[in-house]
Tab-separated table of C-alpha atoms and ligand atoms in Angstrom:
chain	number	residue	atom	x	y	z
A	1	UNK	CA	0.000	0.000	0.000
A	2	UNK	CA	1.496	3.494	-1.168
A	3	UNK	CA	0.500	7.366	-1.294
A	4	UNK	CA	1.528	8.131	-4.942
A	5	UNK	CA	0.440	11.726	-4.476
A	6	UNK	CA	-1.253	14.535	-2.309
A	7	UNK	CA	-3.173	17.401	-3.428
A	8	UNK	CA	-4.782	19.430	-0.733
A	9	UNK	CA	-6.181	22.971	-0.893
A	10	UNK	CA	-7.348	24.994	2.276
A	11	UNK	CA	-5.979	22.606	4.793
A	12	UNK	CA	-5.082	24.016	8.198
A	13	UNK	CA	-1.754	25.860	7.057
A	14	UNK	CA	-1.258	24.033	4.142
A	15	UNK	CA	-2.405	26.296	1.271
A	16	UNK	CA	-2.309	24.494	-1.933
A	17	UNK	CA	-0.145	22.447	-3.398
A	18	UNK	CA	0.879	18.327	-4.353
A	19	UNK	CA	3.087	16.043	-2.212
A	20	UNK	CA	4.660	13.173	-4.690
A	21	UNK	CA	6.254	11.094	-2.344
A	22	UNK	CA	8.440	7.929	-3.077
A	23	UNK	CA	7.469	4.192	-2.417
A	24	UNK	CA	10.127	4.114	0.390
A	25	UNK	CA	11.022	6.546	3.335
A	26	UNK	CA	10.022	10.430	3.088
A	27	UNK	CA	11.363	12.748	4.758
A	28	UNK	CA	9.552	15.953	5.692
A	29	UNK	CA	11.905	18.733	7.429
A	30	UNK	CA	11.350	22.354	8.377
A	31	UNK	CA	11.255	24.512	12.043
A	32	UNK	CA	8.621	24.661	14.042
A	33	UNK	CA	4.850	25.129	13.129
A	34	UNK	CA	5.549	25.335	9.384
A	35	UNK	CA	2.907	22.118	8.173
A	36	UNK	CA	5.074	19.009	8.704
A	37	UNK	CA	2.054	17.499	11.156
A	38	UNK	CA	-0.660	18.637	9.402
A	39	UNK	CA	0.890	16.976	6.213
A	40	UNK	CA	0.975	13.606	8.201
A	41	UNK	CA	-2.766	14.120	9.281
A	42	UNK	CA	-3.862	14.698	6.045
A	43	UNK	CA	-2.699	11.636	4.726
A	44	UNK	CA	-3.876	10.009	8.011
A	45	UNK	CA	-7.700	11.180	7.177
A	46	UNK	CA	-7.823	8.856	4.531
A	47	UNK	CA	-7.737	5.824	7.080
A	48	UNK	CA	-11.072	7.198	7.519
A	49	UNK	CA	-10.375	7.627	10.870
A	50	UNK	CA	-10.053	10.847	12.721
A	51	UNK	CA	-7.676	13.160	13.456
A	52	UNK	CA	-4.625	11.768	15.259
A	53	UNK	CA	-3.918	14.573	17.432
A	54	UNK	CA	-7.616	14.540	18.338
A	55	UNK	CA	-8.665	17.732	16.287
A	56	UNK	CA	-12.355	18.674	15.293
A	57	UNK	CA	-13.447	18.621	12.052
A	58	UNK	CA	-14.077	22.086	11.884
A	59	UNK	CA	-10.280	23.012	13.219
A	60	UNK	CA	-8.509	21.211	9.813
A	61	UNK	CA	-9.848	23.789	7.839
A	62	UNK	CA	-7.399	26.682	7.298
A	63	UNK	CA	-9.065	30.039	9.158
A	64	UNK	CA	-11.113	32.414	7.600
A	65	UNK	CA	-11.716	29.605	4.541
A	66	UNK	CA	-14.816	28.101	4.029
A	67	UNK	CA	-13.821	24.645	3.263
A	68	UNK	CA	-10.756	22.192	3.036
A	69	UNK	CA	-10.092	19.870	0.255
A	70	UNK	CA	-7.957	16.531	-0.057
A	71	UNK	CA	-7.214	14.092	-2.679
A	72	UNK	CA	-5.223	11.000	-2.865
A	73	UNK	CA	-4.137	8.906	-5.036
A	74	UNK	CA	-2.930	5.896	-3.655
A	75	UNK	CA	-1.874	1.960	-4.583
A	76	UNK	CA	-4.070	-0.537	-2.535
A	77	UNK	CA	-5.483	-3.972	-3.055
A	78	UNK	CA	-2.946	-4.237	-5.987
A	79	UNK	CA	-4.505	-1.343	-7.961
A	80	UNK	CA	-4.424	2.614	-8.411
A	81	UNK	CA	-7.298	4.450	-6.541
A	82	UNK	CA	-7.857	7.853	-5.785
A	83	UNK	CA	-10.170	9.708	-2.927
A	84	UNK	CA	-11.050	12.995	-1.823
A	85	UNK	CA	-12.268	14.240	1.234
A	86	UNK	CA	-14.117	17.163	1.558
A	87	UNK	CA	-13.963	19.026	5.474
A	88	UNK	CA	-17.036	21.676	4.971
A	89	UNK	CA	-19.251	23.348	7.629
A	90	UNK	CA	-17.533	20.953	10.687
A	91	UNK	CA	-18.093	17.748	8.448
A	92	UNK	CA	-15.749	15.250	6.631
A	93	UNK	CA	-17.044	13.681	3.319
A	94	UNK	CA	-15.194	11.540	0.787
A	95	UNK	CA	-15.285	9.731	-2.526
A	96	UNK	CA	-13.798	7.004	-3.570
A	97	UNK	CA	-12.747	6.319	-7.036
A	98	UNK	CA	-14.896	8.949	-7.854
A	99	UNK	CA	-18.049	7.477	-5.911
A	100	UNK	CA	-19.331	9.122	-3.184
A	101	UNK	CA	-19.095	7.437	-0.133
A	102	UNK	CA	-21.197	10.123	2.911
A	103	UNK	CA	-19.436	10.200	5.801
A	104	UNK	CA	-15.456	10.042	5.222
A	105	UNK	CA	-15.394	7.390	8.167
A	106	UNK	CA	-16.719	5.110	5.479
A	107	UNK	CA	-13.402	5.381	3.540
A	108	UNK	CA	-12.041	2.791	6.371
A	109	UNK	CA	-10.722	-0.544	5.061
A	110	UNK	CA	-9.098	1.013	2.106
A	111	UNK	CA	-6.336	2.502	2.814
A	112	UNK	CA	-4.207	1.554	5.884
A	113	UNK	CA	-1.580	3.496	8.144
A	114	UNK	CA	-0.013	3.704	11.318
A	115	UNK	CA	1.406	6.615	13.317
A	116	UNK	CA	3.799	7.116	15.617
A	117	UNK	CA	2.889	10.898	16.987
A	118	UNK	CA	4.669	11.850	20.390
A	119	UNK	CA	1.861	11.630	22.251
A	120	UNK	CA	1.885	7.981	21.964
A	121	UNK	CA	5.042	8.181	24.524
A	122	UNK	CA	1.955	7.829	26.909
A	123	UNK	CA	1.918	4.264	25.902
A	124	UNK	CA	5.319	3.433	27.626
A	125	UNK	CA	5.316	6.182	30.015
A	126	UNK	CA	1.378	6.125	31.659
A	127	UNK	CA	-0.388	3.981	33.145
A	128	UNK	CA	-2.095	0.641	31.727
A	129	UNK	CA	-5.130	2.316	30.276
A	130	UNK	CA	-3.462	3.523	27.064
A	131	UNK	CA	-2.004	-0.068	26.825
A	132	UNK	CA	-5.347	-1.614	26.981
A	133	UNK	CA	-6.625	1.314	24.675
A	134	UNK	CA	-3.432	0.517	22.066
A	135	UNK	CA	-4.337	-3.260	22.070
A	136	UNK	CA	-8.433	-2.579	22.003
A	137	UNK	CA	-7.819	0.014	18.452
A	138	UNK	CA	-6.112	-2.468	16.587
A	139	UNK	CA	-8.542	-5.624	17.153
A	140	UNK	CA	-11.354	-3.435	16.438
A	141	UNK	CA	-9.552	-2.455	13.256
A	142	UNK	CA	-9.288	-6.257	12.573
A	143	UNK	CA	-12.818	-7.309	13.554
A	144	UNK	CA	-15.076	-5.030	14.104
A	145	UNK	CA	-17.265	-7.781	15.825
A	146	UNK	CA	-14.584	-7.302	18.862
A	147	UNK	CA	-15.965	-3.452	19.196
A	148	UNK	CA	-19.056	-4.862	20.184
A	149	UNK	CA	-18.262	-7.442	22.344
A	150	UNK	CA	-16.165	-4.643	23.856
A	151	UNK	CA	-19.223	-2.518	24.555
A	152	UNK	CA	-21.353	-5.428	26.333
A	153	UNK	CA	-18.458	-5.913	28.693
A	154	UNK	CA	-18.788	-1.713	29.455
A	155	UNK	CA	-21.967	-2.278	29.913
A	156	UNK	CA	-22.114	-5.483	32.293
A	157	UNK	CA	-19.402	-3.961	34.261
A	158	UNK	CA	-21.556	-0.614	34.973
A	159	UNK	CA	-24.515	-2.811	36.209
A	160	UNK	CA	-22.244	-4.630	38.318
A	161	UNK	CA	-20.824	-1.471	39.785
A	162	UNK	CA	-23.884	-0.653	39.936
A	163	UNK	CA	-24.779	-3.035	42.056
A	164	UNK	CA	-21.674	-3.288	44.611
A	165	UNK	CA	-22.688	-0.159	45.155
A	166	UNK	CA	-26.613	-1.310	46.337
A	167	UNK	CA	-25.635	-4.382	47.746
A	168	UNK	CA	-24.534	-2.549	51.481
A	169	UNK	CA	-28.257	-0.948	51.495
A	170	UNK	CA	-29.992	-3.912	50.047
A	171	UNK	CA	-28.372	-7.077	50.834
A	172	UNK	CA	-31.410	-8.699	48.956
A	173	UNK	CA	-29.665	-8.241	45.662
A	174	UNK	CA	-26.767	-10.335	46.855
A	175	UNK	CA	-28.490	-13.232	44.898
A	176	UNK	CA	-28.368	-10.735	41.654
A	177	UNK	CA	-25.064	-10.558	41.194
A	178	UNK	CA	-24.599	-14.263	39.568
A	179	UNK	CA	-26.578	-13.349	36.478
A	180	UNK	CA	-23.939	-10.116	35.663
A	181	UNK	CA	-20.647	-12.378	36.662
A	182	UNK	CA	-21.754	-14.669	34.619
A	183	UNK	CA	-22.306	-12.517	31.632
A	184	UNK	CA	-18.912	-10.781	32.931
A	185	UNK	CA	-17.148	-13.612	32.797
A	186	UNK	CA	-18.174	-14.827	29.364
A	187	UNK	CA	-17.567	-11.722	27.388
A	188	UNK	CA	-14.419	-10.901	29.520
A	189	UNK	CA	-12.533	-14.117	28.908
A	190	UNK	CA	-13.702	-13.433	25.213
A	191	UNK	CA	-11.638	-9.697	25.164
A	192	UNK	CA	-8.999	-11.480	27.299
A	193	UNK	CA	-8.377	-14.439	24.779
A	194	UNK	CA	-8.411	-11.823	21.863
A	195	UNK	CA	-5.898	-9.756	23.904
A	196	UNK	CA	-3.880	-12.453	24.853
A	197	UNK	CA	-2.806	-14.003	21.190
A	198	UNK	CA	-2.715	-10.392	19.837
A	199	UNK	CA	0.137	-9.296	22.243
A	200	UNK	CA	1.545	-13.052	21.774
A	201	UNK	CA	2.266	-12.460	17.862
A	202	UNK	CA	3.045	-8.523	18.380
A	203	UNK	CA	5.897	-9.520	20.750
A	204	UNK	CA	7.913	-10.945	18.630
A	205	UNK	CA	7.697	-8.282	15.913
A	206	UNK	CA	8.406	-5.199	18.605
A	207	UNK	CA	11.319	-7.659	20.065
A	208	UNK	CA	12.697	-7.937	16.567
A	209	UNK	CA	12.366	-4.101	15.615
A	210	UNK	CA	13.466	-2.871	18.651
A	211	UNK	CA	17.168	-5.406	18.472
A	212	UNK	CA	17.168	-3.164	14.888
A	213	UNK	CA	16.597	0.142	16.395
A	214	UNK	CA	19.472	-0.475	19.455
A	215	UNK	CA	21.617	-2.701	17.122
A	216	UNK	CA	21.195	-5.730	18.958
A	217	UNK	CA	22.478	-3.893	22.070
A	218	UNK	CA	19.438	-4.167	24.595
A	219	UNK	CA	15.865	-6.163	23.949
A	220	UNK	CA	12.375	-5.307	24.580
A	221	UNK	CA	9.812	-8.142	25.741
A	222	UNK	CA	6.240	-7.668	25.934
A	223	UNK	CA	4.088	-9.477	27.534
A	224	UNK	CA	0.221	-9.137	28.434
A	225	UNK	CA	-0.732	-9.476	32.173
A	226	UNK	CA	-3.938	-10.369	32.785
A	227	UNK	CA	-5.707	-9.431	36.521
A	228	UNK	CA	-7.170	-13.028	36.877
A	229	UNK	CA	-5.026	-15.810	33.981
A	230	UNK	CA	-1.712	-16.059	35.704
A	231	UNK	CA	-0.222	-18.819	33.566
A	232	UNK	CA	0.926	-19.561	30.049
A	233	UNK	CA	-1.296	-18.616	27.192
A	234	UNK	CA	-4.842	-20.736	27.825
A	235	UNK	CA	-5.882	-23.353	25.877
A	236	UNK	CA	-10.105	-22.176	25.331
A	237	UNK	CA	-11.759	-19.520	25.935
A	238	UNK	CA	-13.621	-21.599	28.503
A	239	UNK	CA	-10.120	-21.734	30.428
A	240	UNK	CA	-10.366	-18.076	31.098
A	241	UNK	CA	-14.351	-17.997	31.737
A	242	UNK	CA	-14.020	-20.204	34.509
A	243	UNK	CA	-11.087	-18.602	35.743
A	244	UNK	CA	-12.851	-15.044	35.791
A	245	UNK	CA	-16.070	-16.322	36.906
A	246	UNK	CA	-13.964	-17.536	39.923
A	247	UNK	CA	-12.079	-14.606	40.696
A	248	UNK	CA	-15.128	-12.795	40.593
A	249	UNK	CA	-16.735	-14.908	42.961
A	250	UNK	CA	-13.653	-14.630	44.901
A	251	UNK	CA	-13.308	-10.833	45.033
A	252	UNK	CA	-17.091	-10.351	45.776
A	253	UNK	CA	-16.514	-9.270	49.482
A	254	UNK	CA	-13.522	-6.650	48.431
A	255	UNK	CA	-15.695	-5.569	45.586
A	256	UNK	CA	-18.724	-4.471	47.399
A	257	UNK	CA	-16.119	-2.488	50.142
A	258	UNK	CA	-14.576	0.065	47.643
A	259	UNK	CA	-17.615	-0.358	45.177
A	260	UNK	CA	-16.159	-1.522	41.787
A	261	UNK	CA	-15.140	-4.601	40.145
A	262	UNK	CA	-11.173	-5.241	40.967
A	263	UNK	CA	-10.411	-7.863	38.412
A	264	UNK	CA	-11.465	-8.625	34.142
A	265	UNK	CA	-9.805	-7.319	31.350
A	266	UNK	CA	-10.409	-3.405	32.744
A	267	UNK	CA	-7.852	-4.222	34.773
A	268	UNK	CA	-5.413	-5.859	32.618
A	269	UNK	CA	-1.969	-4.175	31.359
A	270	UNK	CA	0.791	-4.922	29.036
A	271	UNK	CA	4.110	-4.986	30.262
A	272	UNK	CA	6.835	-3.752	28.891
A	273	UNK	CA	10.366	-4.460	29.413
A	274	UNK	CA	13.765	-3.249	28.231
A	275	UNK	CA	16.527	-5.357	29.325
A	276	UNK	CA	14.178	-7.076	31.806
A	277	UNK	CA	13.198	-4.477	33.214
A	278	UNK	CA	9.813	-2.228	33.690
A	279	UNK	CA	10.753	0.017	30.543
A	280	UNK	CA	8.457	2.683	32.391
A	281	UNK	CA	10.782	2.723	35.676
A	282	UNK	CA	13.912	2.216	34.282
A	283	UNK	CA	14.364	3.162	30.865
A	284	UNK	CA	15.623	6.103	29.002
A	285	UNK	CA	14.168	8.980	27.280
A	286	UNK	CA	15.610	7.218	23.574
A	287	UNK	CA	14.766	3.822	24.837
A	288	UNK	CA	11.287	4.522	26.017
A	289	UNK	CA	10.493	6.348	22.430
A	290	UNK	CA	12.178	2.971	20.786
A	291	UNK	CA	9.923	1.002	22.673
A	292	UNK	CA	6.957	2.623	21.336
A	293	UNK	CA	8.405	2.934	18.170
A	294	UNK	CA	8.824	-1.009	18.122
A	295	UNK	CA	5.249	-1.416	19.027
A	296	UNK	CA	4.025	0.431	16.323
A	297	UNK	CA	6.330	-0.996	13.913
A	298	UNK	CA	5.076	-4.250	15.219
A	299	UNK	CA	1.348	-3.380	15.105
A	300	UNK	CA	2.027	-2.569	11.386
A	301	UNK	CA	3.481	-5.878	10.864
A	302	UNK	CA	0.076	-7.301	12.064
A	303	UNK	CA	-2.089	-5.510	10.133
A	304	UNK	CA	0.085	-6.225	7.258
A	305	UNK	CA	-0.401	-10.098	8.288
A	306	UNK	CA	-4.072	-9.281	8.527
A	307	UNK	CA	-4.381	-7.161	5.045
A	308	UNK	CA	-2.005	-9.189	2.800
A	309	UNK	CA	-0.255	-5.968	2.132
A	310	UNK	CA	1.640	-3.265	3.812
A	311	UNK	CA	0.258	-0.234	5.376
A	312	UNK	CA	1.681	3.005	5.166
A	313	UNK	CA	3.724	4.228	8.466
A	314	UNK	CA	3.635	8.069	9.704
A	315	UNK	CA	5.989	8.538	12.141
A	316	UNK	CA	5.890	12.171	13.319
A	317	UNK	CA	8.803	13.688	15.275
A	318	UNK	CA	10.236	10.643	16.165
A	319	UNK	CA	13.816	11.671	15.665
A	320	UNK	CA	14.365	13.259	18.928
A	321	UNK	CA	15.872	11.538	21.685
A	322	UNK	CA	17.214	9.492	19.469
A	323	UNK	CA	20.871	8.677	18.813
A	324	UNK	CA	22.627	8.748	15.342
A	325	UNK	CA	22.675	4.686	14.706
A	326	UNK	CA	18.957	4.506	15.872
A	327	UNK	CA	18.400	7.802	13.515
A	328	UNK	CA	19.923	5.390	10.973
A	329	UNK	CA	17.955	2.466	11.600
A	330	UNK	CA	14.475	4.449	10.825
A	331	UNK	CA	16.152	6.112	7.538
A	332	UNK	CA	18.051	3.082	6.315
A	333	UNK	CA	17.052	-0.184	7.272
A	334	UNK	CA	12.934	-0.124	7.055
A	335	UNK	CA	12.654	-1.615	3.888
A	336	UNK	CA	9.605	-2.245	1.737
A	337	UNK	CA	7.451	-0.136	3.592
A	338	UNK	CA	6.374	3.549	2.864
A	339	UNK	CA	7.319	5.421	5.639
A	340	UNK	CA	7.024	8.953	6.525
A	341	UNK	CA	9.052	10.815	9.007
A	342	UNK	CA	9.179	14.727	10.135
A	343	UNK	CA	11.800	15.871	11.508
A	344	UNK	CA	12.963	19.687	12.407
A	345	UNK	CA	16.660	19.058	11.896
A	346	UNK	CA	18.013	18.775	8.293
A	347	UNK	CA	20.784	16.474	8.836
A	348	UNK	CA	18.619	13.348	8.683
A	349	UNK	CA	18.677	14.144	4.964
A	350	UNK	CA	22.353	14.084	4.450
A	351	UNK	CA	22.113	10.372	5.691
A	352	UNK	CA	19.166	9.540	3.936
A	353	UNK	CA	20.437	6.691	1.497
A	354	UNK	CA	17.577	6.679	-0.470
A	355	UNK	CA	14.137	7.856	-0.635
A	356	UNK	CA	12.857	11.618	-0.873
A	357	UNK	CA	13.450	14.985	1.770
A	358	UNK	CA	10.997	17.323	1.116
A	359	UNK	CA	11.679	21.084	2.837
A	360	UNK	CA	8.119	22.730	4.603
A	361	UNK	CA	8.205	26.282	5.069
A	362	UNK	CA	4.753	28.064	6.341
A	363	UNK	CA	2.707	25.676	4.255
A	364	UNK	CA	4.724	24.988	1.429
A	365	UNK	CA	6.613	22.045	0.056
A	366	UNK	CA	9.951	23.150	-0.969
A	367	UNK	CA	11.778	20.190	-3.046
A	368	UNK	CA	15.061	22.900	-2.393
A	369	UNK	CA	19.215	21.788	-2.628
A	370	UNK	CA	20.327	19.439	0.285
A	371	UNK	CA	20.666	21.286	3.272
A	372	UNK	CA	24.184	22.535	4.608
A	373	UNK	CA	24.192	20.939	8.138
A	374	UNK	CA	23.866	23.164	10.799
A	375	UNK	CA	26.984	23.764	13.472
A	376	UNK	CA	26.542	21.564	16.331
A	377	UNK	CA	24.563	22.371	18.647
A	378	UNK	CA	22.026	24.503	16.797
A	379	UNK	CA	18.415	23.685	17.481
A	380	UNK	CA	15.229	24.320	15.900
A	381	UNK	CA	13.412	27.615	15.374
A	382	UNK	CA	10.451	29.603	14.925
A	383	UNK	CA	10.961	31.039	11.046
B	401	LIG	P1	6.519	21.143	14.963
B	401	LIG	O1	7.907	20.916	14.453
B	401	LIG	O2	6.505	22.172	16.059
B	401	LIG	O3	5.802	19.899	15.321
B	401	LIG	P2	4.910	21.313	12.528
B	401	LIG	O4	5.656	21.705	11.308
B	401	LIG	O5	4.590	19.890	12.692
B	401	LIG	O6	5.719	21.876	13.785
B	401	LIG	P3	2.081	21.753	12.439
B	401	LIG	O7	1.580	21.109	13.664
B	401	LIG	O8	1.928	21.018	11.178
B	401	LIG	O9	3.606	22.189	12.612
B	401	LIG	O10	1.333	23.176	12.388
B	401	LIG	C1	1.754	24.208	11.566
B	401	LIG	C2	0.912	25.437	11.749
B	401	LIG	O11	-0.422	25.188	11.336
B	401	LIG	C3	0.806	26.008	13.159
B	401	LIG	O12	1.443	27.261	13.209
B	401	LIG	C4	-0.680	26.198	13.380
B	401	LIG	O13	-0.993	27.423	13.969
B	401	LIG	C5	-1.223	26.147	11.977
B	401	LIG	N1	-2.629	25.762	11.926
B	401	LIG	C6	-3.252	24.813	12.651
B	401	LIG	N2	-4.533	24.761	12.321
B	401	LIG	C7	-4.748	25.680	11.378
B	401	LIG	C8	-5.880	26.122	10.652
B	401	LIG	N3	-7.084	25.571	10.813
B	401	LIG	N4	-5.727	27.125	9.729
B	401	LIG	C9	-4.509	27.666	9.539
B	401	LIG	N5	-3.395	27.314	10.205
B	401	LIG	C10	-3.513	26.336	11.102
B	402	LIG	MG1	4.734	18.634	14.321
């Protein structure tokens, strides 16, 4: 899957103009707040999916203009397509291959990316929601089925919370509680089962990226760790029912003291570890972003297992923090996939083997000579 080119008109502080990027890495480059973001998102909104720095609709369209415009033309599903998406009075709309399709939301399934966007950092650095949240996207990207089994387990849980909170007022509804733990435990151990085998064939993906990224030097393992499975990967998803429905059971008397439901898949978390150790305790600023870095690379590897082709990776402002070889590893040594990096430093594009380094400079794409590297030191400005 490639972006063969990127017209867009009226988008956020991108003016007008084409982006013809390259099959392999593409380097965007330019100070602060000159477009090199907004580029990525534009090409993200073709996913169909939001924005990924959590933007409105409305906000993508450059100020004081009535309306943005975007069109694609991309390779997918072994042929050339093309879309547009129009962002008018706080909407998104698109067409594909000249069809139009409503909603742009509807252009998911067709084109396929994953980004990397600083924020992500969260992943390595927070606390287990935004693991559970990482894991959660990309199984509802590959079945949507799972986003609904996802929602009946939201819901069970609030009726039993509901009802630990009753219980010391009414001990009557005691008896009650069997008929939500036993829907708990049925839809939990299916989320938990999903998780499990997803985080079992990312790990050795991110383990393998991230030996690229530090040369072999450290290694990241990442396991799931489930609140109520404490052993090796289970057998059937009746394994983990029973186990659930048990630890339920179990926790019933804790439950009702604080009022909420202390073990299921809510209360799961992925752990991460560099060298063996918690990679959110002990790691570095470079290896925590190489962590998350490997995780995305990884998820892409998935999805790639799950499309039959490659999806496109954005990787926003992923160069800082990072050290020259791993620098290397992101220009150099991703091959076959399209990849996109910003960066504010030019030098990345003196070591750019191959692939294209396009300058951004208040909206505009400026394909200008290489850059003279700047004297050490020297960091990014405001133009
Ligand atoms: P950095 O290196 O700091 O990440 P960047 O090149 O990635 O910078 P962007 O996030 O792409 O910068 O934003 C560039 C500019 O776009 C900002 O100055 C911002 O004010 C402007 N901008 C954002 N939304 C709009 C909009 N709707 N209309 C016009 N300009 C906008
Ligand atoms: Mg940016």
């Amino acid at each position: 899957m490639n972006v063969r080119s990127l017209r867009f008109s009226h988008y956020r502080n991108l003016c007008q103009g084409e982006y013809r990027p390259c099959p392999g890495v593409n380097l965007l480059y330019g100070n602060n707040a000159q477009g090199k973001t907004n580029l990525l998102e534009a090409i993200w909104l073709f996913t169909g999916g939001k924005s990924f720095r959590g933007a409105r609709d409305g906000e993508l369209v450059a100020f004081e203009q009535p309306s943005a415009q975007l069109e694609m033309d991309f390779t997918a599903a072994g042929r050339d397509q093309s879309a547009e998406i129009i962002i008018k009075n706080s909407k998104r709309t698109a067409a594909l291959n000249g069809v139009d399709k409503g909603a742009a939301s509807r252009l998911v399934g067709n084109f396929c990316a994953v980004v990397f966007s600083p924020e992500h950092l969260s992943l390595v650095k927070d606390g287990p929601m935004g693991r559970r949240q990482f894991i959660d996207a990309a199984l509802c990207q590959q079945t949507p089925a799972y986003a609904s089994l996802l929602g009946r387990y939201q819901h069970t849980l609030t009726q039993r919370n509901a009802l630990l909170k009753d219980i010391p007022r009414h001990s009557e509804l005691l008896d009650t509680l069997d008929i939500w733990e036993d829907k708990l435990a049925r839809y939990g151990a299916g989320i938990a089962l999903r998780r499990m085998k997803y985080i079992a064939d990312l790990s050795p993906f991110a383990a393998g990226f991230y030996q690229g990224i530090a040369e072999g030097k450290e290694t990241l393992e990442v396991h799931y760790q489930s609140s109520f499975w404490e052993q090796e990967q289970p057998t059937s998803q009746e394994q983990l029912q029973t186990a659930l429905q048990h630890s339920l059971l179990q926790n019933r008397r804790e439950d009702i003291a604080c009022g909420f439901t202390t073990v299921g898949p809510h209360r799961d978390d992925v752990a991460l570890q560099v060298d063996g150790r918690s990679a959110r305790m002990y790691a570095s600023q470079g290896q925590q972003r190489s962590t998350v870095l490997a995780l995305k690379l990884a998820e892409a590897s998935i999805l790639m297992e799950t499309l039959g082709e490659r999806p496109v990776v954005l990787l926003d402002d992923v160069m800082s923090e990072l050290d020259t070889a791993r620098q290397d590893y992101l220009l150099n040594h991703i091959q076959g996939w399209q990849v996109f990096i910003t960066c504010c430093e030019p030098t990345p594009v003196l070591r750019l083997a191959e692939g294209t380094a396009v300058r951004i400079q208040q909206g505009e794409l400026l394909a200008d000579a290489p850059p003279v590297p700047p004297a050490a030191g020297t960091t990014c400005e405001n133009e």
